[in-house]
Coordinates of C-alpha atoms in Angstrom, one line a residue:
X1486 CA 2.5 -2.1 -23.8
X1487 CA -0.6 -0.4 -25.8
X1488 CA 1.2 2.8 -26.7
X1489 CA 5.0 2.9 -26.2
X1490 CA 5.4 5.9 -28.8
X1491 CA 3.1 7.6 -25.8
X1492 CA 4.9 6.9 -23.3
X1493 CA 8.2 8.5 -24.9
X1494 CA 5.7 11.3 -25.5
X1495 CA 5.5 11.7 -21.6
X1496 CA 8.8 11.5 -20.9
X1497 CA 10.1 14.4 -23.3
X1498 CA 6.9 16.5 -21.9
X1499 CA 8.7 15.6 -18.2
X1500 CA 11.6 17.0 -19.7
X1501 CA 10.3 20.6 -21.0
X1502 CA 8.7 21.0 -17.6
X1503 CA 8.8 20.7 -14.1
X1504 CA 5.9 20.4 -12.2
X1505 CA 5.5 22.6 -9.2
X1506 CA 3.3 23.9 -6.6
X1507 CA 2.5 25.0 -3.3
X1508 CA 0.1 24.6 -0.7
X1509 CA -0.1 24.2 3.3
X1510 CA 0.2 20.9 4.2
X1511 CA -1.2 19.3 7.1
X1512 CA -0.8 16.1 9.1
X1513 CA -3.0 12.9 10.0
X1514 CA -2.3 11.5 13.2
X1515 CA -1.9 8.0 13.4
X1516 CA -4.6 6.7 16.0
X1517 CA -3.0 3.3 16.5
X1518 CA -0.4 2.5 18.7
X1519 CA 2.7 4.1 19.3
X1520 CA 5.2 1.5 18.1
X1521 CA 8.9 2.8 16.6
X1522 CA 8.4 2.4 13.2
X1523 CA 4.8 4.5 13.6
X1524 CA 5.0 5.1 10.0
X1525 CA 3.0 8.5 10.4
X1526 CA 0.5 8.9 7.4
X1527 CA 1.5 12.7 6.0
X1528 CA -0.9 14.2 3.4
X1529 CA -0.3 17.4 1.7
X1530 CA -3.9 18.2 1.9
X1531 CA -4.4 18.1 -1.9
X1532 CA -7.8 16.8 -2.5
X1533 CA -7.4 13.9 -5.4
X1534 CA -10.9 15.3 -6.5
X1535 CA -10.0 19.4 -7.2
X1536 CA -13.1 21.2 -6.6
X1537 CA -14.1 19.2 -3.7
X1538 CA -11.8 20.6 -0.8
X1539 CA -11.9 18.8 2.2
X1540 CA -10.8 20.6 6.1
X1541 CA -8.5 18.3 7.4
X1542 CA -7.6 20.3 10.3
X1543 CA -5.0 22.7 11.1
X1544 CA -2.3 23.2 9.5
X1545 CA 1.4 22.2 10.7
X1546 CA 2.6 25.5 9.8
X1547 CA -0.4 27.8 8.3
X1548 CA 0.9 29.9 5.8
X1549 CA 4.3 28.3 5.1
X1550 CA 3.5 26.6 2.0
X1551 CA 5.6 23.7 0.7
X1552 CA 7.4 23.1 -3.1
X1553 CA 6.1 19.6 -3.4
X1554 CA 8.4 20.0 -7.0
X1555 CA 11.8 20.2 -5.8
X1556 CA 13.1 16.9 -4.7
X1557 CA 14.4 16.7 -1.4
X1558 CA 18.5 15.2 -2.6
X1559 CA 20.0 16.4 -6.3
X1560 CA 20.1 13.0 -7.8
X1561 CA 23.2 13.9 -10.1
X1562 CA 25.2 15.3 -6.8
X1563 CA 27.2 12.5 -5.6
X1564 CA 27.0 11.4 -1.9
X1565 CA 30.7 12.4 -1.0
X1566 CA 30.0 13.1 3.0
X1567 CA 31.4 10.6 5.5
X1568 CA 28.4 8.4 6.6
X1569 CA 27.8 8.7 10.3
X1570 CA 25.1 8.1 13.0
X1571 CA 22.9 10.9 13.7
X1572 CA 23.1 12.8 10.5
X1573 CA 19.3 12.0 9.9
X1574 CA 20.7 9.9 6.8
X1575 CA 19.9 6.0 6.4
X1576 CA 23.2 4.3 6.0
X1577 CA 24.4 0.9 5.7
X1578 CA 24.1 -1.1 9.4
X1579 CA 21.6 1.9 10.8
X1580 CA 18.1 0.8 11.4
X1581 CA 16.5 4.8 11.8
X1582 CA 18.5 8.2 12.2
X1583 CA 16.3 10.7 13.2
X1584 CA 19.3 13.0 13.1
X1585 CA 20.6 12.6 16.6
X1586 CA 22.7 11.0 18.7
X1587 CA 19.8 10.7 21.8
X1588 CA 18.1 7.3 22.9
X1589 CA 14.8 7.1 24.2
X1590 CA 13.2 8.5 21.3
X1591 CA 12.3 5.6 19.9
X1592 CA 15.3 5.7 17.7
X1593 CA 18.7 4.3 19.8
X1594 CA 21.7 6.5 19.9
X1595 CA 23.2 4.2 17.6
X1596 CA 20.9 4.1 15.0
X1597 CA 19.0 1.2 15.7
X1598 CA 15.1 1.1 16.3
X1599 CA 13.5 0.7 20.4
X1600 CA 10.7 -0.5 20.8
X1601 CA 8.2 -1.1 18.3
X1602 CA 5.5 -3.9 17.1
X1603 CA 6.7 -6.0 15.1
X1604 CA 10.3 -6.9 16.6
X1605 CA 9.2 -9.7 18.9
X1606 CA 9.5 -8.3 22.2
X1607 CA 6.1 -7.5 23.9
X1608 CA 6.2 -4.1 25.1
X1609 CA 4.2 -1.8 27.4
X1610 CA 1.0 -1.3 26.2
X1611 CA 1.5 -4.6 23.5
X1612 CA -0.4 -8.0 24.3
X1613 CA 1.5 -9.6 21.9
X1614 CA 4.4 -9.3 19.4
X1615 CA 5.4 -12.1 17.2
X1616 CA 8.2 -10.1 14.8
X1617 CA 6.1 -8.9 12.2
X1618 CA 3.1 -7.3 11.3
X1619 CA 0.5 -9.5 10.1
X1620 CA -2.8 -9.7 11.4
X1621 CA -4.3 -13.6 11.7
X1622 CA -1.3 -15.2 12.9
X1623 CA -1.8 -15.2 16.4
X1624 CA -1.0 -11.5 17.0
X1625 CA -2.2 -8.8 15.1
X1626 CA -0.8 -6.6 13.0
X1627 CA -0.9 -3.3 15.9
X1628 CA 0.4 -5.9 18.8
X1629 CA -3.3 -5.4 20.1
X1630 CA -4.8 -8.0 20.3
X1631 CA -3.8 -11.9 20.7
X1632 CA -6.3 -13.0 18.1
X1633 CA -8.3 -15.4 20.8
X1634 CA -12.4 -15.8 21.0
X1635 CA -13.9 -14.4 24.0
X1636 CA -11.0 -11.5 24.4
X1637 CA -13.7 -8.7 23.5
X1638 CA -12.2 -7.7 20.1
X1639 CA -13.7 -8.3 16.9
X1640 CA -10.6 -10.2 14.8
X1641 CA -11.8 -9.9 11.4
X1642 CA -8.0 -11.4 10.3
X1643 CA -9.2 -15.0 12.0
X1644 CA -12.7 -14.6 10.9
X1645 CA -14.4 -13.4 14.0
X1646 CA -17.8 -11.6 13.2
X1647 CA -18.6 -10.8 16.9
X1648 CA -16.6 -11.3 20.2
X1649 CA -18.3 -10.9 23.9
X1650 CA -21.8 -9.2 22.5
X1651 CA -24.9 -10.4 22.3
X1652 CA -26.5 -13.3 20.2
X1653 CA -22.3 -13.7 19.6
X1654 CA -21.9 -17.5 19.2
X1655 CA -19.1 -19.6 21.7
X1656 CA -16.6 -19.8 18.5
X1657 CA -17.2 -15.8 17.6
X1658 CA -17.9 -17.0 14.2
X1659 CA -21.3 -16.3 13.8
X1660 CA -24.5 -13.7 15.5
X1661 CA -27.4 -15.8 16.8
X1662 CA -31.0 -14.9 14.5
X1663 CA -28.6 -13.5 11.7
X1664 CA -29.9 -14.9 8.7
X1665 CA -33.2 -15.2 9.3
X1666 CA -34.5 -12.5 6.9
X1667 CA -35.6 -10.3 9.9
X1668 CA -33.8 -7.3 10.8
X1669 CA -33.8 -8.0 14.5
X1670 CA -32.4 -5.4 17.0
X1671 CA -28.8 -4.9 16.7
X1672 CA -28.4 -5.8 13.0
X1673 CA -27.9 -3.1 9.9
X1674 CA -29.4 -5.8 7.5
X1675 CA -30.6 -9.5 7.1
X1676 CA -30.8 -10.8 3.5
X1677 CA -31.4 -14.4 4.9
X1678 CA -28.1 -15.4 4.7
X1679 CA -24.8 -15.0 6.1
X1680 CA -22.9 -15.0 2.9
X1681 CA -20.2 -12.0 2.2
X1682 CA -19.6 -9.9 -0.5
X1683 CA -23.6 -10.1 -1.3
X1684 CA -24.5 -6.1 0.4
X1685 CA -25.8 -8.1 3.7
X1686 CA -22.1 -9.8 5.6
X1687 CA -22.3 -12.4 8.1
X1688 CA -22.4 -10.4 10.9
X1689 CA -25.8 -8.9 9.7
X1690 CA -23.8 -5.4 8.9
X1691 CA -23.9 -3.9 5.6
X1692 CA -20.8 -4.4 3.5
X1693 CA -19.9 -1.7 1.8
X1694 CA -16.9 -1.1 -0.3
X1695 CA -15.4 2.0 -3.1
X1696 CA -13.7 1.2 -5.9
X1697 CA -10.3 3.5 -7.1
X1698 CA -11.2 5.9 -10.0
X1699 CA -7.0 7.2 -9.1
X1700 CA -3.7 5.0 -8.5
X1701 CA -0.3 6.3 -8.7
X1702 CA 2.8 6.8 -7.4
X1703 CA 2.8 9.9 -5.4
X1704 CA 5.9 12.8 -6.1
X1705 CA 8.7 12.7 -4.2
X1706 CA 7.6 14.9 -1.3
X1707 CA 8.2 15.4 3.1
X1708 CA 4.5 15.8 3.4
X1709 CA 3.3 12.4 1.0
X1710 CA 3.9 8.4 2.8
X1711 CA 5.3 7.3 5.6
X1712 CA 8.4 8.2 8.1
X1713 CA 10.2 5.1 8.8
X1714 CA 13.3 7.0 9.6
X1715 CA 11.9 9.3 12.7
X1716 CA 13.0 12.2 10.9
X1717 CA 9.4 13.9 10.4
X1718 CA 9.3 13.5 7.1
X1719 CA 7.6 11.2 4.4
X1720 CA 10.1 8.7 3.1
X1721 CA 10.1 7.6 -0.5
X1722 CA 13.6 6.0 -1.8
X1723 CA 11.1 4.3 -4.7
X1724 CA 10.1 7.9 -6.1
X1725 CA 13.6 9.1 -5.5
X1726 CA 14.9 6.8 -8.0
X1727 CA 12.8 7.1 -10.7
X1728 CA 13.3 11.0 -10.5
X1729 CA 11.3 13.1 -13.1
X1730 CA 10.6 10.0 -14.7
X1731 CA 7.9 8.3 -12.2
X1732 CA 5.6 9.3 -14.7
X1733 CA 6.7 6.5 -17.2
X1734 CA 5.5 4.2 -14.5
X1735 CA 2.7 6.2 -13.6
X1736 CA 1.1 5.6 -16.8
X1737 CA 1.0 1.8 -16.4
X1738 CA -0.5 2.4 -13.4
X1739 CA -3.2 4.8 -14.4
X1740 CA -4.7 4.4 -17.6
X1741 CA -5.8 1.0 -16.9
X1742 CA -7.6 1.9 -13.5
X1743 CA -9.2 5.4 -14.6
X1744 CA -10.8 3.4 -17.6
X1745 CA -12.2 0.9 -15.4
X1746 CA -10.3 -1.7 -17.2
X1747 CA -8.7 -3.1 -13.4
X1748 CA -10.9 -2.6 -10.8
X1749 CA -9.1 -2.3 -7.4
X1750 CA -11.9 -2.5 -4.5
X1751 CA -11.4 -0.9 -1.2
X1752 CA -14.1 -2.8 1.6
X1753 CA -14.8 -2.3 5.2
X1754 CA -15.1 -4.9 7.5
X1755 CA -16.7 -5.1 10.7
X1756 CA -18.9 -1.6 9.9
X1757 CA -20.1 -0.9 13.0
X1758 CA -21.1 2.7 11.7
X1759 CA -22.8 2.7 8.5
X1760 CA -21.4 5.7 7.1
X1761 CA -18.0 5.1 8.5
X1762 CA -17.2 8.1 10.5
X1763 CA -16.1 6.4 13.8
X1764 CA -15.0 2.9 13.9
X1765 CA -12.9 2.0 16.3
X1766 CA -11.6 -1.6 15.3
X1767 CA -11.9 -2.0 11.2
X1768 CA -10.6 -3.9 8.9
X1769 CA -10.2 -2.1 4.8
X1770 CA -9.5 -5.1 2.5
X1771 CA -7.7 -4.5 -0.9
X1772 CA -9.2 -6.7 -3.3
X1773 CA -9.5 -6.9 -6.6
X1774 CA -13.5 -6.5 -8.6
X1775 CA -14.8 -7.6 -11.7
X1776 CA -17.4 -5.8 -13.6
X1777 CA -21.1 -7.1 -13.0
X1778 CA -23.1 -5.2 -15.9
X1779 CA -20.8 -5.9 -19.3
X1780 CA -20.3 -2.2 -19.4
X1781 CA -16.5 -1.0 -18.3
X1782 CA -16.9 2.5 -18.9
X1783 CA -19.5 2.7 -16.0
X1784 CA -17.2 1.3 -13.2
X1785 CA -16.1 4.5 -11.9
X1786 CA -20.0 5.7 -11.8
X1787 CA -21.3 6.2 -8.2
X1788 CA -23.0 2.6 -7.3
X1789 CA -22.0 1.2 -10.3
X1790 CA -22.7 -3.1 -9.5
X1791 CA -19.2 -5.2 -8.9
X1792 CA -18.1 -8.5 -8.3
X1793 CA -15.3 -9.2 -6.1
X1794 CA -12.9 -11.8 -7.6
X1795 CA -12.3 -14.9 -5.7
X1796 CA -8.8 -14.8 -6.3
X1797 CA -8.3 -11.6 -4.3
X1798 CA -9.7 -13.7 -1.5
X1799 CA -8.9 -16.7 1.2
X1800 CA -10.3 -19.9 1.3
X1801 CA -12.7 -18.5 4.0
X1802 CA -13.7 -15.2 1.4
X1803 CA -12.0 -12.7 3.6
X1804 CA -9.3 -10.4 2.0
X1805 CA -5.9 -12.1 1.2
X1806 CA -4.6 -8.0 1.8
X1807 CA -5.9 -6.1 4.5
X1808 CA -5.0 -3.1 6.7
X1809 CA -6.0 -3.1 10.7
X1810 CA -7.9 0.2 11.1
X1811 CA -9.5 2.7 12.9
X1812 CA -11.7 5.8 11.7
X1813 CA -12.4 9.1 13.8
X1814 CA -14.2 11.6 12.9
X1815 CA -13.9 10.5 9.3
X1816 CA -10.0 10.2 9.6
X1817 CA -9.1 6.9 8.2
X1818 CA -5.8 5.6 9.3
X1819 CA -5.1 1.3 8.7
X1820 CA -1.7 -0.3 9.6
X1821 CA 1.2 -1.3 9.9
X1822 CA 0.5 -4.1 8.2
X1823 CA 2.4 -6.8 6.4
X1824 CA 0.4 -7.7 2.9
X1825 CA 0.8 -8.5 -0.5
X1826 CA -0.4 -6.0 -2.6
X1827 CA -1.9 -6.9 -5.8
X1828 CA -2.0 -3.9 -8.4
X1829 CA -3.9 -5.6 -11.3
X1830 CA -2.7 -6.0 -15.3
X1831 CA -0.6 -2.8 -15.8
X1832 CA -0.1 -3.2 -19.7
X1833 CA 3.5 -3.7 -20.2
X1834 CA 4.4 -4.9 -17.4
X1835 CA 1.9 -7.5 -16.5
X1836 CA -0.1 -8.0 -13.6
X1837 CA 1.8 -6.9 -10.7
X1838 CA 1.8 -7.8 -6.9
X1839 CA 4.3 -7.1 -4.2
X1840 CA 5.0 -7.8 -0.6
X1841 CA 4.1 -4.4 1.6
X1842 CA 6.3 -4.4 4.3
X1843 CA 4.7 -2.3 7.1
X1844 CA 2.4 -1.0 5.1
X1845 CA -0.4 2.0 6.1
X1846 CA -3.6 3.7 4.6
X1847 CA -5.0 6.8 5.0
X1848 CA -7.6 8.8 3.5
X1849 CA -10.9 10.9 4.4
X1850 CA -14.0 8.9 4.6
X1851 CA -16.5 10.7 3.1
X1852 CA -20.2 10.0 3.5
X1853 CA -24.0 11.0 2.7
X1854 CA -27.0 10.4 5.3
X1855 CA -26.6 6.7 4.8
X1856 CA -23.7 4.8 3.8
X1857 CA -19.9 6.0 2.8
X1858 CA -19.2 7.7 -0.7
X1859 CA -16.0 7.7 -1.2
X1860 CA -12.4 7.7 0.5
X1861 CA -11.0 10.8 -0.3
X1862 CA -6.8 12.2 0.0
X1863 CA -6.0 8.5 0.1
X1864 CA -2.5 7.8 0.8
X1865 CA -1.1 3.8 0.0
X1866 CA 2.7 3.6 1.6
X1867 CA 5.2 0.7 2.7
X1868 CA 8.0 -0.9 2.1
X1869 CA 8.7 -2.6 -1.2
X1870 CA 10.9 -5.3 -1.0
X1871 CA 14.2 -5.4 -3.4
X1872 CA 13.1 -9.7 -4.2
X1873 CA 9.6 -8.2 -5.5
X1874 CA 11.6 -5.8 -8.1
X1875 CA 13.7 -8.2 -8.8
X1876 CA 10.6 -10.3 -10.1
X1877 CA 9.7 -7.6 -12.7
X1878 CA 11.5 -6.9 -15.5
X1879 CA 13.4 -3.5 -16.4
X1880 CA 11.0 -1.2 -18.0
X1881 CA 13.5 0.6 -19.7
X1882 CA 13.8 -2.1 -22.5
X1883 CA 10.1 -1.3 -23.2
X1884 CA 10.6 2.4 -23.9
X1885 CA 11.1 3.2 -27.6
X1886 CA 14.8 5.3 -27.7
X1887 CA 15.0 5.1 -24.2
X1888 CA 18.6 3.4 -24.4
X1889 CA 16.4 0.4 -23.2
X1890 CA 16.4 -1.8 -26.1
X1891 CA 17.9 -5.2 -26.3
X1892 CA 20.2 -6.6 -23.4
X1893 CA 18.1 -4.0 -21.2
X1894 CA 15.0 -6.4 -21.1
X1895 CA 17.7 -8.8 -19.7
X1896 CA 17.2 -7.0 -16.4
X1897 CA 15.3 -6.0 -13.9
X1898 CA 13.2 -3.3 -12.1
X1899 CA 15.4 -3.7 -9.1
X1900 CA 19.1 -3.7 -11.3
X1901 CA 17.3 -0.8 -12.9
X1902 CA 16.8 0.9 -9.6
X1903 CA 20.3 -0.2 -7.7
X1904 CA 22.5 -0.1 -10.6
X1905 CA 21.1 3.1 -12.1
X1906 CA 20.8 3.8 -15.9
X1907 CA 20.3 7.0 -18.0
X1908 CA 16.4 7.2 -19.9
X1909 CA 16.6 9.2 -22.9
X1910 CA 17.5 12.6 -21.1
X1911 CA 16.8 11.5 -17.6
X1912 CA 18.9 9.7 -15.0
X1913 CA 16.8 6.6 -13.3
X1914 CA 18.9 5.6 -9.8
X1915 CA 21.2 4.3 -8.5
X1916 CA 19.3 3.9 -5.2
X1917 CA 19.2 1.6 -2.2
X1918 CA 16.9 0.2 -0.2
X1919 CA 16.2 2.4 2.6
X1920 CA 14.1 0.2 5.4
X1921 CA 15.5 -2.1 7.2
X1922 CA 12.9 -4.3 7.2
X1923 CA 14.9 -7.9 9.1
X1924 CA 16.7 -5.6 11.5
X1925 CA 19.7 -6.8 11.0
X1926 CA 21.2 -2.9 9.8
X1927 CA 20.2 -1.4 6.1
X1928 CA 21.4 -3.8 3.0
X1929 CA 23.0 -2.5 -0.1
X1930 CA 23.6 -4.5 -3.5
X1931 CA 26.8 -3.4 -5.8
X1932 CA 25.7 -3.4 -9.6
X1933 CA 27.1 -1.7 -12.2
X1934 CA 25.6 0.9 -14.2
X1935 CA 23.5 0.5 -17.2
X1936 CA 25.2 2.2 -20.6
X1937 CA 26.2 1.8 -23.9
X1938 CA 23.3 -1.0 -24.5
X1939 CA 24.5 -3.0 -21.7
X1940 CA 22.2 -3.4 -19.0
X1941 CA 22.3 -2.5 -15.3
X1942 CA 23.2 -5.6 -13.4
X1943 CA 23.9 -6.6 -9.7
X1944 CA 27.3 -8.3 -8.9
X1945 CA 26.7 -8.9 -5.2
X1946 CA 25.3 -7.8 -1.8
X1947 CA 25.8 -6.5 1.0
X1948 CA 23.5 -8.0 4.5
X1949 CA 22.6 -6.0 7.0
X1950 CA 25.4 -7.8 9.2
X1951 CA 27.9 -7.4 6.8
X1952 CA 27.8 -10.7 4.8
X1953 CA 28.7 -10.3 1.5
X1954 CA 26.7 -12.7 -1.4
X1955 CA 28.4 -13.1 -4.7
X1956 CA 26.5 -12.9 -7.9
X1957 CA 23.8 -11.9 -9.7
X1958 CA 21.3 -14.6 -8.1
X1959 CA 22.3 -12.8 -4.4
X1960 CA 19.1 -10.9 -5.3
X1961 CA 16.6 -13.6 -4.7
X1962 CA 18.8 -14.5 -1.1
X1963 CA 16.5 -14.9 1.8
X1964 CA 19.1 -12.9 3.8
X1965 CA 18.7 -10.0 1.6
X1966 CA 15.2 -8.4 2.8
X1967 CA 15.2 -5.1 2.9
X1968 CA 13.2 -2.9 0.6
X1969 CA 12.2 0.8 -0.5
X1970 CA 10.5 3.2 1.2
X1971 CA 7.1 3.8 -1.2
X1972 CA 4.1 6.0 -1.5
X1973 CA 1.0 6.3 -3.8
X1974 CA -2.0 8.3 -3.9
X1975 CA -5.7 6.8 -4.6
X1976 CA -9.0 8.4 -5.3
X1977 CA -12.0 6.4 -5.7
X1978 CA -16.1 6.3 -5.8
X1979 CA -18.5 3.8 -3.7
X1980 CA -20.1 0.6 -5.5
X1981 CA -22.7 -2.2 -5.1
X1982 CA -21.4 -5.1 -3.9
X1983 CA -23.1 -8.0 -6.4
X1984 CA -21.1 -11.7 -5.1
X1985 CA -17.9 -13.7 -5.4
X1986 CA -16.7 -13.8 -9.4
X1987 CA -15.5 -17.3 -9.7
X1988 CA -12.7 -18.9 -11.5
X1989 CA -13.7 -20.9 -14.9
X1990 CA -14.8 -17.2 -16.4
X1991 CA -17.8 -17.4 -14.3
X1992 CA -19.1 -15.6 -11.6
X1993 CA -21.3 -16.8 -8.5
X1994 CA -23.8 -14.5 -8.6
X1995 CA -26.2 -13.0 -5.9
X1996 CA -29.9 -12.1 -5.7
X1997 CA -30.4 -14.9 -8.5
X1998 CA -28.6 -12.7 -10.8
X1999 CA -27.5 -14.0 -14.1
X2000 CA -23.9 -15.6 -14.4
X2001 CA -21.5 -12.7 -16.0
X2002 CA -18.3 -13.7 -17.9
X2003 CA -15.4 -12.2 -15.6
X2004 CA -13.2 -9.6 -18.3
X2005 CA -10.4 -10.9 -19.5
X2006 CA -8.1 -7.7 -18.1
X2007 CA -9.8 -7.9 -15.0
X2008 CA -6.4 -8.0 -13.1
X2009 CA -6.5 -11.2 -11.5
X2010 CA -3.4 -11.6 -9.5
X2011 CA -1.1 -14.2 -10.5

């Protein structure tokens, strides 16, 4: 950690206040299909850049504004109710309560999802559905599409450029006469390649890409992630935990991205419109960038030049994370999709990654006369899974009189979260997971609190079925993979795309560029 005297800082300023507001919130509808676990994308309308107010429509009730700062459960009260279904509660062996007792409504009357992508039954309306949702597999991520040359969708996932135009080749790999350094009819662009990541793609459509200026956990709100339980409201166990002190965490997160220190690249795929107001089948990669001009504190400036680091990328330099999306009318909405998430070097805690379970974006594209400028109101949420936390070590030993020192760095971020612990004057968890992500009914780990300079620490857990795993270790249990609802916020500015950095500390560069040194904070994910 840089500045752990800060941090402590931040907490005891959490302490003497509590941050409130209101405003009207509004709603972005998801345009994909209409699976179960839809994971509607809720936005409380705040724009990430004040001064630039964006309409996003009518309100969901105008004039009835919301307290985003009072947190939906009193996390001192303890849960003494008798767990039931229909209570609009997750509990142990439910799969979704959306507070009644009614099937057909996508959420059984005993608690367990209907239909849905993603739990291997093909549906109405599905053409496929291989029990997850990961695009590239043979079934995309939405259930829309079986992934197959010649079906008339674009799958960017299998690397398909074109499918049933013209000039598209028999193995939808490549468009006839791109490449050829003329801009024939049909194409955006034609550097005289078909390389990616160089401002010119392989389907003779400008790539374009924004890089985030803004990452971090968003407050525990109704109106901020996604709704896995069917209630109507956001879900975010991960927030929930971490009560008042989310900004602890927050400041690994964002001091490292708003200096330009890790660059986290959002890019478009398949950019049939050029300023990205309506695309109907697109993909938004998450990758990570390096900086192409030797000058960090540039990299949030408007076309500031970036690499893209292979590492972020597949053997075939398409996005190792990436979202299945569609954009109308500038309303950006990506998902569900299964991904792992790099975040980049956060400082004391390393570079982090994490498997996304059903994960979505939103966000307003926003654009000038040519080309997209930025995604604005952007909205990151999943499921993260308990395994993932268990891979990261308790921050709490890293806080200077936190009550973290010693034994606590001999646990982790997820015994930290489950078990619960007390941070200087706060009170961190306990919390479990809260998305059934197997469906096999909700999991639940027993730990015992963290106190007295002993360290929270799991002692077993709990399967969705009911099995019961002894031990510490039953963390790390394939059975146990469940995870915690999760939401962040990103703002971010657009960039020139410059080539692939390489690996070596060298970069592959474009437009017979000079060879630049990838930074040694870059981010790379492990």
């Amino acid at each position: 950690m840089r500045n752990p005297t800060r941090l402590a800082a931040v907490l005891l300023a959490l302490g003497a206040t509590t941050a409130c507001g209101s405003t009207v919130v509004s709603v972005q509808a998801d345009a994909g299909p209409t699976p179960i676990d839809n994971g509607l994308i809720v936005d409380a309308g705040q724009p990430i850049d004040a001064g630039q107010p964006v309409d996003l429509g009518a309100p969901i009730d105008a004039g009835q504004p919301v307290d985003l700062g009072t947190p939906i459960v009193d996390l001192g009260r303890p849960d003494t109710r008798v767990p039931r279904c229909g209570d609009g509660i997750l509990d142990p062996m439910e799969s979704c309560d959306d507070g009644n007792n009614v099937s057909g409504d996508r959420c059984s009357a005993t608690c367990r999802f209907e239909a849905r992508c993603g739990d291997g039954r093909t549906d109405m309306g599905e053409a496929c559905d291989d029990g997850n949702n990961t695009s590239g597999d043979g079934c995309r991520s939405d259930c829309l599409s079986n992934e197959t040359c010649g079906n008339r969708i674009v799958d960017t996932a299998r690397g398909e450029v074109c499918d049933g135009m013209t000039n598209c080749a028999a193995d939808c790999r490549s468009v006839l006469m791109c490449g050829n350094g003329r801009t024939d009819p049909g194409e955006q662009c034609d550097d005289g390649n078909t390389s990616r990541w160089d401002g010119c793609g392989p389907d003779c459509r400008l790539e374009q890409a924004v890089v985030l200026n803004r990452l971090s956990i968003a407050p525990e709100s109704p109106t901020i992630g996604c709704d896995f339980s069917g209630d109507g409201r956001a879900d975010n166990a991960f927030t929930h935990a971490l009560g008042p002190a989310y900004g602890v965490l927050n400041s690994f997160l964002t001091s490292n991205v708003s200096n330009g220190q890790v660059l986290l690249q959002l890019a478009f795929l398949n950019l049939t419109d050029p300023r990205g107001q309506n695309l109907p089948d697109t993909r938004v990669g998450w990758v990570l960038g390096s900086d192409a001009n030797m000058d960090v504190t540039d990299n949030a400036t408007p076309g500031n030049p970036q690499f893209v680091q292979r590492g972020s990328l597949q053997a075939s330099l398409l996005p190792i994370a990436s979202f299945q999306s569609v954009v109308r009318g500038g309303v950006l909405t990506g998902g569900p999709e299964d991904i792992l998430l790099p975040l980049g070097n956060t400082g004391g805690l390393g570079s982090l990654q994490f498997n996304l379970k059903r994960g979505r974006i939103s966000g307003t594209v926003v654009a000038n006369d040519t080309r997209i400028t930025e995604i604005r109101n952007g909205v990151l949420c999943g499921a993260i899974q308990g395994r993932d936390l268990a891979n990261i070590r308790n921050p709490a030993g890293l806080i200077p009189g936190g009550g973290g020192g010693g034994m606590m760095n001999n646990s982790t971020f997820l015994e930290l979260i489950v078990g619960g612990q007390t941070l200087l004057i706060f009170r961190i968890g306990p919390q479990q997971p809260d998305i059934d992500v197997d469906g096999d009914g909700l999991e639940r780990y027993e730990a015992r609190m963290g106190g007295g300079g002993l360290p929270p620490r799991i002692e077993a857990c709990i399967d969705g079925d009911g099995t019961r795993i002894e031990g510490r270790e039953c963390a790390m249990d394939p059975r146990m993979a469940d995870g915690f609802s999760a939401a962040f916020q990103v703002g971010s500015s657009w960039i020139n795309l410059r080539g692939v950095s390489g690996g070596g500390g060298t970069t592959t560069p474009v437009d017979g560029g000079v060879p630049t040194p990838t930074p040694v904070d870059a981010g790379r994910a492990p």
